[in-house]
mmCIF file of N, CA and C in Angstrom:
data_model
loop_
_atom_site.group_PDB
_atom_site.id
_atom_site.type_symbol
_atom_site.label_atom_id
_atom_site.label_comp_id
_atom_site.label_asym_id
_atom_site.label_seq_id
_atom_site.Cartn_x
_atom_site.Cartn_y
_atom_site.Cartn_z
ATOM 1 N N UNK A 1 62.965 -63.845 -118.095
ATOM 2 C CA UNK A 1 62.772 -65.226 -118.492
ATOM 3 C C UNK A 1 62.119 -66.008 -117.361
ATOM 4 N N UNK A 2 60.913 -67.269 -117.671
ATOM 5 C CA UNK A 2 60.551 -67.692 -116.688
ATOM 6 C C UNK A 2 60.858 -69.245 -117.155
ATOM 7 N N UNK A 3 61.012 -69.622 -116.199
ATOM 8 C CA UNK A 3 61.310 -71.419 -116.237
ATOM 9 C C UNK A 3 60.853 -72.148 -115.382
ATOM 10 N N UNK A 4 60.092 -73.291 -116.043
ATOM 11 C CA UNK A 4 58.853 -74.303 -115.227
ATOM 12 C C UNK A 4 60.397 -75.133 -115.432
ATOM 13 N N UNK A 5 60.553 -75.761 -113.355
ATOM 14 C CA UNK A 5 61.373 -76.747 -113.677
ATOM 15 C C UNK A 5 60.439 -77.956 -113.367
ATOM 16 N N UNK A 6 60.372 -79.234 -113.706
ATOM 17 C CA UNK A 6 59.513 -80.393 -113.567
ATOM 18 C C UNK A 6 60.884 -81.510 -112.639
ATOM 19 N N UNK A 7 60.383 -81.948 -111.758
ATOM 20 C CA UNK A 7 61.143 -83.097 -111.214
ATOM 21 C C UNK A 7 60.721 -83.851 -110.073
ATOM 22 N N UNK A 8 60.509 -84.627 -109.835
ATOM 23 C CA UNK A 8 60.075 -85.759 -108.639
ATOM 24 C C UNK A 8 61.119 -85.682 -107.141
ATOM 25 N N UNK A 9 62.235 -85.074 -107.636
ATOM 26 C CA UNK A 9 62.872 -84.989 -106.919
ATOM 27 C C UNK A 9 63.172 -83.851 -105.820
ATOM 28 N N UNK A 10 63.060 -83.446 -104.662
ATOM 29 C CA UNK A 10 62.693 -82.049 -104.341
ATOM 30 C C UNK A 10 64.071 -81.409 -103.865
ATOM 31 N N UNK A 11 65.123 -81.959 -104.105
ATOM 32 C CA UNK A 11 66.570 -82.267 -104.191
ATOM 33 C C UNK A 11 67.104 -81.606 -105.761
ATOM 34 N N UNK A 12 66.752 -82.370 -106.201
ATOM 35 C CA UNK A 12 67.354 -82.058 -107.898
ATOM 36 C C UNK A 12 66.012 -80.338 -108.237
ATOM 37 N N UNK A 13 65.243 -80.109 -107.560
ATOM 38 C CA UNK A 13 64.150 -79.220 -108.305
ATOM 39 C C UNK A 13 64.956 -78.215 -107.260
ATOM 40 N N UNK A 14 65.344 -78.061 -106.253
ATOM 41 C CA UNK A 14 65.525 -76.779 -105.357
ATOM 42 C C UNK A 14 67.442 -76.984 -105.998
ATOM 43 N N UNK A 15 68.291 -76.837 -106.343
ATOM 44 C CA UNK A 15 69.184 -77.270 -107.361
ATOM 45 C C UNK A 15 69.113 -76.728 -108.633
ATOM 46 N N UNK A 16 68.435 -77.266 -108.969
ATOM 47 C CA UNK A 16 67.992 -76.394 -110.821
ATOM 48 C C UNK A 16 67.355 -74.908 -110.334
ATOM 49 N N UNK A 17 66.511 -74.915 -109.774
ATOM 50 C CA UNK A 17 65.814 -73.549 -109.081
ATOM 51 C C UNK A 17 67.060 -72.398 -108.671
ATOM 52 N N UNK A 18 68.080 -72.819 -107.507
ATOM 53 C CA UNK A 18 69.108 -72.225 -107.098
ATOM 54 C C UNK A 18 70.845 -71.771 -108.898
ATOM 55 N N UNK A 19 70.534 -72.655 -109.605
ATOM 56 C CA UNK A 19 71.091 -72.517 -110.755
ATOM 57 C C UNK A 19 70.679 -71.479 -111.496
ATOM 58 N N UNK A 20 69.325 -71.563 -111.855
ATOM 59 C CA UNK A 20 68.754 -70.990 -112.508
ATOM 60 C C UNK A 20 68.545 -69.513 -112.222
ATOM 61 N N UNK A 21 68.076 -69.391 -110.778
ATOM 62 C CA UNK A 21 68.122 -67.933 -110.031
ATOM 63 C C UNK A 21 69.475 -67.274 -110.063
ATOM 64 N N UNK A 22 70.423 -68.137 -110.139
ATOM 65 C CA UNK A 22 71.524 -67.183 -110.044
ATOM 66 C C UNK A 22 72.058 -66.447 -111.744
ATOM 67 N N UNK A 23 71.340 -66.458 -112.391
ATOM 68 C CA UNK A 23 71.096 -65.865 -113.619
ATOM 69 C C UNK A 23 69.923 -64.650 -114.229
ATOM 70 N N UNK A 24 69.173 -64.743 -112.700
ATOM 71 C CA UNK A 24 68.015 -63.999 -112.318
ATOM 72 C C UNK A 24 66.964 -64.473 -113.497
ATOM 73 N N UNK A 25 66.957 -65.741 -113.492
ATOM 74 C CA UNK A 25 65.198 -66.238 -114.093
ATOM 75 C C UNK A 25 64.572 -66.209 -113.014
ATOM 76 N N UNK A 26 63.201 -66.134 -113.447
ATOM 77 C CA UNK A 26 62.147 -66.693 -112.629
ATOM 78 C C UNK A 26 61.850 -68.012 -112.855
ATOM 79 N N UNK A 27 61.456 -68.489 -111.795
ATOM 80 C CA UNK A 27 61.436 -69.889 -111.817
ATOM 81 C C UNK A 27 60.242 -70.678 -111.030
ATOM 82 N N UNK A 28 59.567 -71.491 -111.450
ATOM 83 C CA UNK A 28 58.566 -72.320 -111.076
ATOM 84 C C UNK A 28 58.818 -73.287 -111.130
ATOM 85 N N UNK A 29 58.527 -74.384 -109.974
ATOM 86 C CA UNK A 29 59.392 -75.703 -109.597
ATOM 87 C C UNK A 29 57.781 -76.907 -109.229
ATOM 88 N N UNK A 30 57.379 -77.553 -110.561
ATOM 89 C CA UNK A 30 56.694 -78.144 -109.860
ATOM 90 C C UNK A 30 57.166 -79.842 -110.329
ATOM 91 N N UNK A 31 56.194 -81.186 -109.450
ATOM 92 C CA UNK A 31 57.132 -82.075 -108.382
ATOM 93 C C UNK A 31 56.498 -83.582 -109.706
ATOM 94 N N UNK A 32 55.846 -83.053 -110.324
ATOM 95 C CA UNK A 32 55.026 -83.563 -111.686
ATOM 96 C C UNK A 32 55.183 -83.738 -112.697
ATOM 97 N N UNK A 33 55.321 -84.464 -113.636
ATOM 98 C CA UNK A 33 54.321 -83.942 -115.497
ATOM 99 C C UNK A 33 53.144 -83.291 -115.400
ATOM 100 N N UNK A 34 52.579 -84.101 -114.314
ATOM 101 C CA UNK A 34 50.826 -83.850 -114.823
ATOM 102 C C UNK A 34 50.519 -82.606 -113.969
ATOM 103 N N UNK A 35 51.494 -82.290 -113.111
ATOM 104 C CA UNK A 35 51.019 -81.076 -112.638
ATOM 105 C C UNK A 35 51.202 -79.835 -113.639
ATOM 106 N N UNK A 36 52.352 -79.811 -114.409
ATOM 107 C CA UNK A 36 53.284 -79.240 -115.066
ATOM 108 C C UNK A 36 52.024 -78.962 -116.067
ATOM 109 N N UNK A 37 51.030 -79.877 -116.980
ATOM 110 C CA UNK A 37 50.495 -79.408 -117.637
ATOM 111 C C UNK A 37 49.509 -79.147 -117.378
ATOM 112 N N UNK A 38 49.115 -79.184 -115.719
ATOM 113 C CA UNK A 38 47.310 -78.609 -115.541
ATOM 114 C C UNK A 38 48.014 -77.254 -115.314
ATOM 115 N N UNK A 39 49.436 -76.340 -115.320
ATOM 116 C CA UNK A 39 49.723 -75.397 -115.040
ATOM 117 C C UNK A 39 50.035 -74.578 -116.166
ATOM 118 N N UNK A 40 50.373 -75.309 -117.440
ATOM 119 C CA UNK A 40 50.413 -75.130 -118.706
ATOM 120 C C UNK A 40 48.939 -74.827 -119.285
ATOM 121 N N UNK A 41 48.282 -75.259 -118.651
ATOM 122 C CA UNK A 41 46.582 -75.212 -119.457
ATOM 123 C C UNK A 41 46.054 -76.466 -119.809
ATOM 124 N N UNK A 42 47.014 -77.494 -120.469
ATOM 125 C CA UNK A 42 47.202 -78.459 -121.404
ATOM 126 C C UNK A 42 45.801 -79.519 -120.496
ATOM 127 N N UNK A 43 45.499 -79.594 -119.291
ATOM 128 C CA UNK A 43 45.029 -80.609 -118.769
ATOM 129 C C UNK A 43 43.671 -80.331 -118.919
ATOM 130 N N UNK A 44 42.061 -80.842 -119.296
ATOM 131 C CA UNK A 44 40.971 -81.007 -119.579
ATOM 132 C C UNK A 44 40.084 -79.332 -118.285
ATOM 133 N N UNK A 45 39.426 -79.258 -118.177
ATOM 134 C CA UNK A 45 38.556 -78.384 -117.405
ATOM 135 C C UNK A 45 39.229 -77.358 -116.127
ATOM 136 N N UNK A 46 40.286 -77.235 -116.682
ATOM 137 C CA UNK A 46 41.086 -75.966 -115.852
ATOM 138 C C UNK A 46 40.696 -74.850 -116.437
ATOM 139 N N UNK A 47 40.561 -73.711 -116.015
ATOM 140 C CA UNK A 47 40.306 -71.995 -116.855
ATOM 141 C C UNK A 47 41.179 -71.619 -115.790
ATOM 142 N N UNK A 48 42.070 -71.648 -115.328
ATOM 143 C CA UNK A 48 42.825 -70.460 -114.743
ATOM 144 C C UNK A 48 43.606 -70.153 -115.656
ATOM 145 N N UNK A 49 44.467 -69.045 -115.665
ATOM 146 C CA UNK A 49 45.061 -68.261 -117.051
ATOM 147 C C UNK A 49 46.626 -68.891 -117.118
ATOM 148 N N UNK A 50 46.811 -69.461 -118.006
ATOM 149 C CA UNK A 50 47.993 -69.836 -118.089
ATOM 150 C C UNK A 50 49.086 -68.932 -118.036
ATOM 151 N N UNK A 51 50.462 -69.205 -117.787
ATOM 152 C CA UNK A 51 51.584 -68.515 -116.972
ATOM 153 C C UNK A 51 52.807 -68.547 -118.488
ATOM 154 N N UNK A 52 52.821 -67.461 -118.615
ATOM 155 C CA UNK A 52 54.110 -67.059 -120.017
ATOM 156 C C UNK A 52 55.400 -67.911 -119.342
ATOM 157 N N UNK A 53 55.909 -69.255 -120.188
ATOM 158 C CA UNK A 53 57.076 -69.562 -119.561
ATOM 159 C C UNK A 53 57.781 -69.787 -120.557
ATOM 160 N N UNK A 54 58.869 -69.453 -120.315
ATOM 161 C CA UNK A 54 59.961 -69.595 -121.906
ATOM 162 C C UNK A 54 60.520 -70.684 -122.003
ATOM 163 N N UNK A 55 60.916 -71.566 -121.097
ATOM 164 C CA UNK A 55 61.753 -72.824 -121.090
ATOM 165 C C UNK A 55 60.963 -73.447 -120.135
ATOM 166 N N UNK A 56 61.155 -74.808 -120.807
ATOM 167 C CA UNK A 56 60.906 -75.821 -119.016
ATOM 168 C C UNK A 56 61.600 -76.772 -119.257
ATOM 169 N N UNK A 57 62.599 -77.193 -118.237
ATOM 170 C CA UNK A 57 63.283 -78.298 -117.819
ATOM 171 C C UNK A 57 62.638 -79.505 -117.580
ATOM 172 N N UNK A 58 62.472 -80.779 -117.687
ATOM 173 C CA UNK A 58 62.107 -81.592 -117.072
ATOM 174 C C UNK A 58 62.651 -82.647 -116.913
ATOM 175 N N UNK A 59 62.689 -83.160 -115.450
ATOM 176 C CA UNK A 59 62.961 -84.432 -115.577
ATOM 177 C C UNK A 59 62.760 -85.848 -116.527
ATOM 178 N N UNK A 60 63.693 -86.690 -116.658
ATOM 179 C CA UNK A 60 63.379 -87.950 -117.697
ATOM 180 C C UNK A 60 62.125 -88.723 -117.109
ATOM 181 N N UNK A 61 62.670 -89.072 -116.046
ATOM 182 C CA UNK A 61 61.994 -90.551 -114.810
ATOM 183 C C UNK A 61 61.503 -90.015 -114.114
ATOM 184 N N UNK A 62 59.918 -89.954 -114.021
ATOM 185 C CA UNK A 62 59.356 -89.332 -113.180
ATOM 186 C C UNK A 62 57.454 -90.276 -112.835
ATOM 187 N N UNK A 63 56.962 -90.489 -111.930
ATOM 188 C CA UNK A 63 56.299 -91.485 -111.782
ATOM 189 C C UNK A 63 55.086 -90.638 -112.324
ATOM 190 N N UNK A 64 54.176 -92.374 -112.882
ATOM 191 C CA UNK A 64 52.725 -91.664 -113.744
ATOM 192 C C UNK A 64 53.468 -91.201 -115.324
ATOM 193 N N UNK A 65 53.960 -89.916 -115.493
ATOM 194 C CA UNK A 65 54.471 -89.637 -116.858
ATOM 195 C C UNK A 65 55.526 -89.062 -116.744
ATOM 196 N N UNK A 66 56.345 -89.503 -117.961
ATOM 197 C CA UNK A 66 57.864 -89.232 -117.933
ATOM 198 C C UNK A 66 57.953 -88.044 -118.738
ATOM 199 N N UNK A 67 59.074 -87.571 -118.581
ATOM 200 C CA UNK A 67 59.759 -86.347 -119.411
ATOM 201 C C UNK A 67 58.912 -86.357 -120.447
ATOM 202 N N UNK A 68 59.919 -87.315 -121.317
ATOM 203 C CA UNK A 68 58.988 -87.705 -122.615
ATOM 204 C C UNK A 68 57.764 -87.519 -122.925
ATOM 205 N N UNK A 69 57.212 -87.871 -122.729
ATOM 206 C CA UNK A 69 55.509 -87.852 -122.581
ATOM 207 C C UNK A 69 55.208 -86.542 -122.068
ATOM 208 N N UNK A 70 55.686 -85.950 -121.570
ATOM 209 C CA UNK A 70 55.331 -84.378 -121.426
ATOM 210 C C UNK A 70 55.875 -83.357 -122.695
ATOM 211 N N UNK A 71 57.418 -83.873 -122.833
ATOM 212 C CA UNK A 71 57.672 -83.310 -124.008
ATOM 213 C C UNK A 71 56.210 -83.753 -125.374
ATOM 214 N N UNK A 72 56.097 -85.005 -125.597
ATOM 215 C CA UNK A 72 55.526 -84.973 -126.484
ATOM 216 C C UNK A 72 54.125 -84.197 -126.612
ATOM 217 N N UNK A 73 53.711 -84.081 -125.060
ATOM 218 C CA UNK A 73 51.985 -83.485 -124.817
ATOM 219 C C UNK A 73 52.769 -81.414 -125.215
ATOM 220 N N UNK A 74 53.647 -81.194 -124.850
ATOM 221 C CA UNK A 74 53.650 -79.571 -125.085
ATOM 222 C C UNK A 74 54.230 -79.535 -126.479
ATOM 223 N N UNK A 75 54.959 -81.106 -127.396
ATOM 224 C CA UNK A 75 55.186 -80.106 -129.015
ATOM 225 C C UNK A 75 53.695 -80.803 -129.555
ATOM 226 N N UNK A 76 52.636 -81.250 -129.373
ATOM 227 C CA UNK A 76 51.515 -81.628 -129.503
ATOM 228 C C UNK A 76 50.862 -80.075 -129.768
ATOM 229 N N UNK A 77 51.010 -79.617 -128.933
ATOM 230 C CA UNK A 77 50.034 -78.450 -128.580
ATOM 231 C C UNK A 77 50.384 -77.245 -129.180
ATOM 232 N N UNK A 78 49.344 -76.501 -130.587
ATOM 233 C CA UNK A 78 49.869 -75.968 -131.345
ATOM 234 C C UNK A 78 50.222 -74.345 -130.331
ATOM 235 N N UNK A 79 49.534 -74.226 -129.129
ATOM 236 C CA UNK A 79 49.890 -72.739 -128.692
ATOM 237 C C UNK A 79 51.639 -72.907 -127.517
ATOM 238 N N UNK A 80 52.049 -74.549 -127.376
ATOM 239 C CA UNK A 80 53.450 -74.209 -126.306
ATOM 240 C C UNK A 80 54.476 -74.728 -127.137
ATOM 241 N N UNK A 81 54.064 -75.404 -128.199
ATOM 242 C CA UNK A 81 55.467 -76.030 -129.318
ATOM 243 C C UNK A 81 56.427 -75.144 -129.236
ATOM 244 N N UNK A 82 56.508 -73.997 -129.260
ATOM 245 C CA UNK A 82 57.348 -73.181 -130.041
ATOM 246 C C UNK A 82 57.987 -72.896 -128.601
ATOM 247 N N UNK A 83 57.899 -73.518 -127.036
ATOM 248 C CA UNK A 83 58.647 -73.638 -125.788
ATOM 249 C C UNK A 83 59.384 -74.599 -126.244
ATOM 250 N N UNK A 84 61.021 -74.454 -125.444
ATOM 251 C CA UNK A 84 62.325 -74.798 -125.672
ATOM 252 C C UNK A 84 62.164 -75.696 -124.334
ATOM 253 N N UNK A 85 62.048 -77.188 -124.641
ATOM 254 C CA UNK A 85 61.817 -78.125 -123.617
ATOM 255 C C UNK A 85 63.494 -79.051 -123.630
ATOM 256 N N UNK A 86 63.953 -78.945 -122.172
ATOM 257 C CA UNK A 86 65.026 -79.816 -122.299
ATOM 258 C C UNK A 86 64.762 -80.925 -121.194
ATOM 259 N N UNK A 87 65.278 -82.054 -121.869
ATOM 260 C CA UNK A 87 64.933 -83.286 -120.668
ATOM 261 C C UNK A 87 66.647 -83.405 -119.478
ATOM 262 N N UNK A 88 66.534 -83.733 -118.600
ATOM 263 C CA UNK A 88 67.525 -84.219 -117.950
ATOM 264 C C UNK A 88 67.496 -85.480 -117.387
ATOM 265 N N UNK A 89 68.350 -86.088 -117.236
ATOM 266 C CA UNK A 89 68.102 -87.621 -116.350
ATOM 267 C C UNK A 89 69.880 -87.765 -115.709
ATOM 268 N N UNK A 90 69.684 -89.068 -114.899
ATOM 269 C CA UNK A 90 70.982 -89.403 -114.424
ATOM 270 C C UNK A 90 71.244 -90.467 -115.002
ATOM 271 N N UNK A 91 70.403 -90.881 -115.921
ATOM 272 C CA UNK A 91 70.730 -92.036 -116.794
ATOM 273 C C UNK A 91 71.066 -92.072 -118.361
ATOM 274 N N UNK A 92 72.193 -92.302 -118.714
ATOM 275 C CA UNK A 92 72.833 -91.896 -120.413
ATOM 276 C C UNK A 92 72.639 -92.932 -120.848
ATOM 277 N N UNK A 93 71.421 -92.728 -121.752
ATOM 278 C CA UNK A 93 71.292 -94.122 -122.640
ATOM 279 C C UNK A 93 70.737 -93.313 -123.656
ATOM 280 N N UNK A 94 71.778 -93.683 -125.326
ATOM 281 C CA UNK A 94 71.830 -92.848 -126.351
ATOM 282 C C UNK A 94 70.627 -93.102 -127.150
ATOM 283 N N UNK A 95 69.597 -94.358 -126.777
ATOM 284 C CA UNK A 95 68.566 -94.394 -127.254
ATOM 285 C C UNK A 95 67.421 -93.602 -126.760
ATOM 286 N N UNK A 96 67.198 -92.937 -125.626
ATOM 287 C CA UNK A 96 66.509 -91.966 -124.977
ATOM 288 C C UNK A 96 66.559 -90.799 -124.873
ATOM 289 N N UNK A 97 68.269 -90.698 -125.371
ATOM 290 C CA UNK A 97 68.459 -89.401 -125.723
ATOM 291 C C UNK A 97 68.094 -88.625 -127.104
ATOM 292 N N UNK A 98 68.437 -89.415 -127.876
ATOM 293 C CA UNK A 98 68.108 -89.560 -129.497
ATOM 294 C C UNK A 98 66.196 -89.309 -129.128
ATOM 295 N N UNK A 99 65.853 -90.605 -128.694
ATOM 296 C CA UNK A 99 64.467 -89.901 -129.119
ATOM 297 C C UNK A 99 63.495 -88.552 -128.734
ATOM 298 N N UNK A 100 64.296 -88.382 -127.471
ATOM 299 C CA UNK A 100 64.144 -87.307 -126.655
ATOM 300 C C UNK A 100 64.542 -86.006 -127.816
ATOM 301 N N UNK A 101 65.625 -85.719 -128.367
ATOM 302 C CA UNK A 101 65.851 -84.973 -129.509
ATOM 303 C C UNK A 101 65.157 -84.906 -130.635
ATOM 304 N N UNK A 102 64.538 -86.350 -131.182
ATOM 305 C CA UNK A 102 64.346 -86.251 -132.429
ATOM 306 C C UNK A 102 62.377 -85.705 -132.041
ATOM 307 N N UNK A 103 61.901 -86.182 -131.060
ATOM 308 C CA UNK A 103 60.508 -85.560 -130.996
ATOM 309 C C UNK A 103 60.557 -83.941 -130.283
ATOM 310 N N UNK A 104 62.218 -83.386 -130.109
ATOM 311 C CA UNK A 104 61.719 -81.840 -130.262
ATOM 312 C C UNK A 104 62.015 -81.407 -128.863
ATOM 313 N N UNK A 105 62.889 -82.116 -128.652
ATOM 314 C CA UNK A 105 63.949 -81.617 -127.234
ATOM 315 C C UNK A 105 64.717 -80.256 -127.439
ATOM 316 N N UNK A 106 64.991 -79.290 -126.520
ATOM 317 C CA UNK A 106 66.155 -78.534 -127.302
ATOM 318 C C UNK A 106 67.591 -78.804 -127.173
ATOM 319 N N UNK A 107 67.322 -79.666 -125.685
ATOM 320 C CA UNK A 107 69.073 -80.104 -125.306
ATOM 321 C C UNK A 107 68.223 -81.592 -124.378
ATOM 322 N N UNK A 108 69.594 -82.624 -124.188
ATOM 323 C CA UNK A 108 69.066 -83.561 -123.269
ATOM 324 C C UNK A 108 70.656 -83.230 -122.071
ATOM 325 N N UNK A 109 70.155 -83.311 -120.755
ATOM 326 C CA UNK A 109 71.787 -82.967 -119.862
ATOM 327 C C UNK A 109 71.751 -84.028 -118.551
ATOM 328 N N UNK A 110 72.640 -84.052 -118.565
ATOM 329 C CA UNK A 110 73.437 -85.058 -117.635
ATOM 330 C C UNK A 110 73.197 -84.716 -116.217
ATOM 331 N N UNK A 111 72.734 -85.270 -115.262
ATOM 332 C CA UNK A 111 72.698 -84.997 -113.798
ATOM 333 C C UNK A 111 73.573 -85.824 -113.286
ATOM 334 N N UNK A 112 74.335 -84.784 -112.565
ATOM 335 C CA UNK A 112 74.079 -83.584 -111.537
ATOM 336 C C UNK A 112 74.447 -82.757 -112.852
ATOM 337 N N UNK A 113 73.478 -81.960 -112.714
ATOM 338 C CA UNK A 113 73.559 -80.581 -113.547
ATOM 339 C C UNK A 113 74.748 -79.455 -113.355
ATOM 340 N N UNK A 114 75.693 -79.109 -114.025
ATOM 341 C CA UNK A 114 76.346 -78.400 -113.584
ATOM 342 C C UNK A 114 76.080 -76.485 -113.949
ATOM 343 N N UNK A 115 76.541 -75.864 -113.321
ATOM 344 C CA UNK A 115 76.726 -74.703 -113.498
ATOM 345 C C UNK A 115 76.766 -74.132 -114.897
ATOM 346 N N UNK A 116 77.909 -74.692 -115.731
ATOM 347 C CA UNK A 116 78.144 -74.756 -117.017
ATOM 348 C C UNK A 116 77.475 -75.009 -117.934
ATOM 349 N N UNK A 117 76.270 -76.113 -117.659
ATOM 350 C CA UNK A 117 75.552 -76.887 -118.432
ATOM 351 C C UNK A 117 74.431 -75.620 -118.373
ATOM 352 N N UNK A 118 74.222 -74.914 -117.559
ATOM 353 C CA UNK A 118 72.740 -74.317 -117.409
ATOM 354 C C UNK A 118 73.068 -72.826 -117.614
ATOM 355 N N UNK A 119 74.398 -72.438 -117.727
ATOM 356 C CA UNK A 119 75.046 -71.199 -118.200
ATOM 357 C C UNK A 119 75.011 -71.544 -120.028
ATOM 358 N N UNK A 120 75.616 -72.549 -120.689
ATOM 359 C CA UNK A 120 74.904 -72.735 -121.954
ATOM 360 C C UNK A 120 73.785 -72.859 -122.396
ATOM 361 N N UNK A 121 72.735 -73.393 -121.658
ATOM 362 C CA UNK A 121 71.501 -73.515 -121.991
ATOM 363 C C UNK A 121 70.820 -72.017 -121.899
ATOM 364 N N UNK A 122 71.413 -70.999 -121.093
ATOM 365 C CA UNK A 122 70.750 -70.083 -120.627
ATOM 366 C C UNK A 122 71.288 -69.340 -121.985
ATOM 367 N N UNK A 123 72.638 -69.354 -122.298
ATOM 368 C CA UNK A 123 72.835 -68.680 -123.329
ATOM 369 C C UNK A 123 72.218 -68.716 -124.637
ATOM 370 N N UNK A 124 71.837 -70.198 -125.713
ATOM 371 C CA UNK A 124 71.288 -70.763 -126.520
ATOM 372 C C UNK A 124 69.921 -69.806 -126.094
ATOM 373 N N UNK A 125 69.452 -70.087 -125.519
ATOM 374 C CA UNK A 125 67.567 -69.907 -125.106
ATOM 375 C C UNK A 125 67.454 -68.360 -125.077
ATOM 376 N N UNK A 126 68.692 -68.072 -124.293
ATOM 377 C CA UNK A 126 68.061 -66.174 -124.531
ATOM 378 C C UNK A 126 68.029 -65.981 -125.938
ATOM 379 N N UNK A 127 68.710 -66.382 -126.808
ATOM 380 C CA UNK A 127 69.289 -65.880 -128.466
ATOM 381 C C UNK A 127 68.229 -66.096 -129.081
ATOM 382 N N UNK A 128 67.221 -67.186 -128.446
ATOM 383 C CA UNK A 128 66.407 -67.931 -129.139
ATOM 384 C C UNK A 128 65.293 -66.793 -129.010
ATOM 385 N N UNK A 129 65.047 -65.929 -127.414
ATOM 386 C CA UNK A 129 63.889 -65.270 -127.785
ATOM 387 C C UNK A 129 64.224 -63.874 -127.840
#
């Protein structure tokens, strides 16, 4: 399994990275949205070969473009829709969460991320592929 984690934070991204490894994913940690999708392909005059990733995490709040807006640019895109995108934030507000779900989230999670939280997600997502 490979997992693009997205976060501004280089704190919360080496964290999710160290979570995630201890389940033996592979993991790619970049500090963006917009990097996230010139690495996806998604961004205008890139040809380098895009990278098989099964999940990507991303941060909510992130400067330039948010979670959101990334979620919406990869279920946009008829070749990464069918990637299992979960948002995280440190902020619980049931209106962001909701919409975050209803445009095609697979989970929204609470930071600080726990162990537990990313041991379920890991479970859900393997079943999934």
């Amino acid at each position: 399994m490979h997992v693009l984690a997205v976060d501004d934070s280089s704190v919360d991204r080496k964290l999710l990275e160290m979570l995630l490894k201890s389940y033996d994913y592979r993991v790619t940690t970049v500090e963006s949205a917009k990097t996230a999708l010139e690495l996806l392909g998604l961004e205008k005059g890139l040809s380098h070969k895009r990278p098989k990733v099964n999940m990507i995490i991303t941060d909510y709040c992130m400067p330039d473009m948010t979670g959101f807006d990334l979620l919406k640019r990869i279920k946009e895109s008829s070749v990464l829709k069918e990637i299992p995108v979960v948002i995280v934030s440190s902020e619980n507000v049931p209106t962001r969460i909701n919409s975050c779900l209803e445009e095609g989230a697979e989970d929204f999670l609470l930071k600080p991320l726990r162990q537990s939280d990313v041991s379920r997600l890991c479970n859900r997502v393997g079943r999934m592929s």
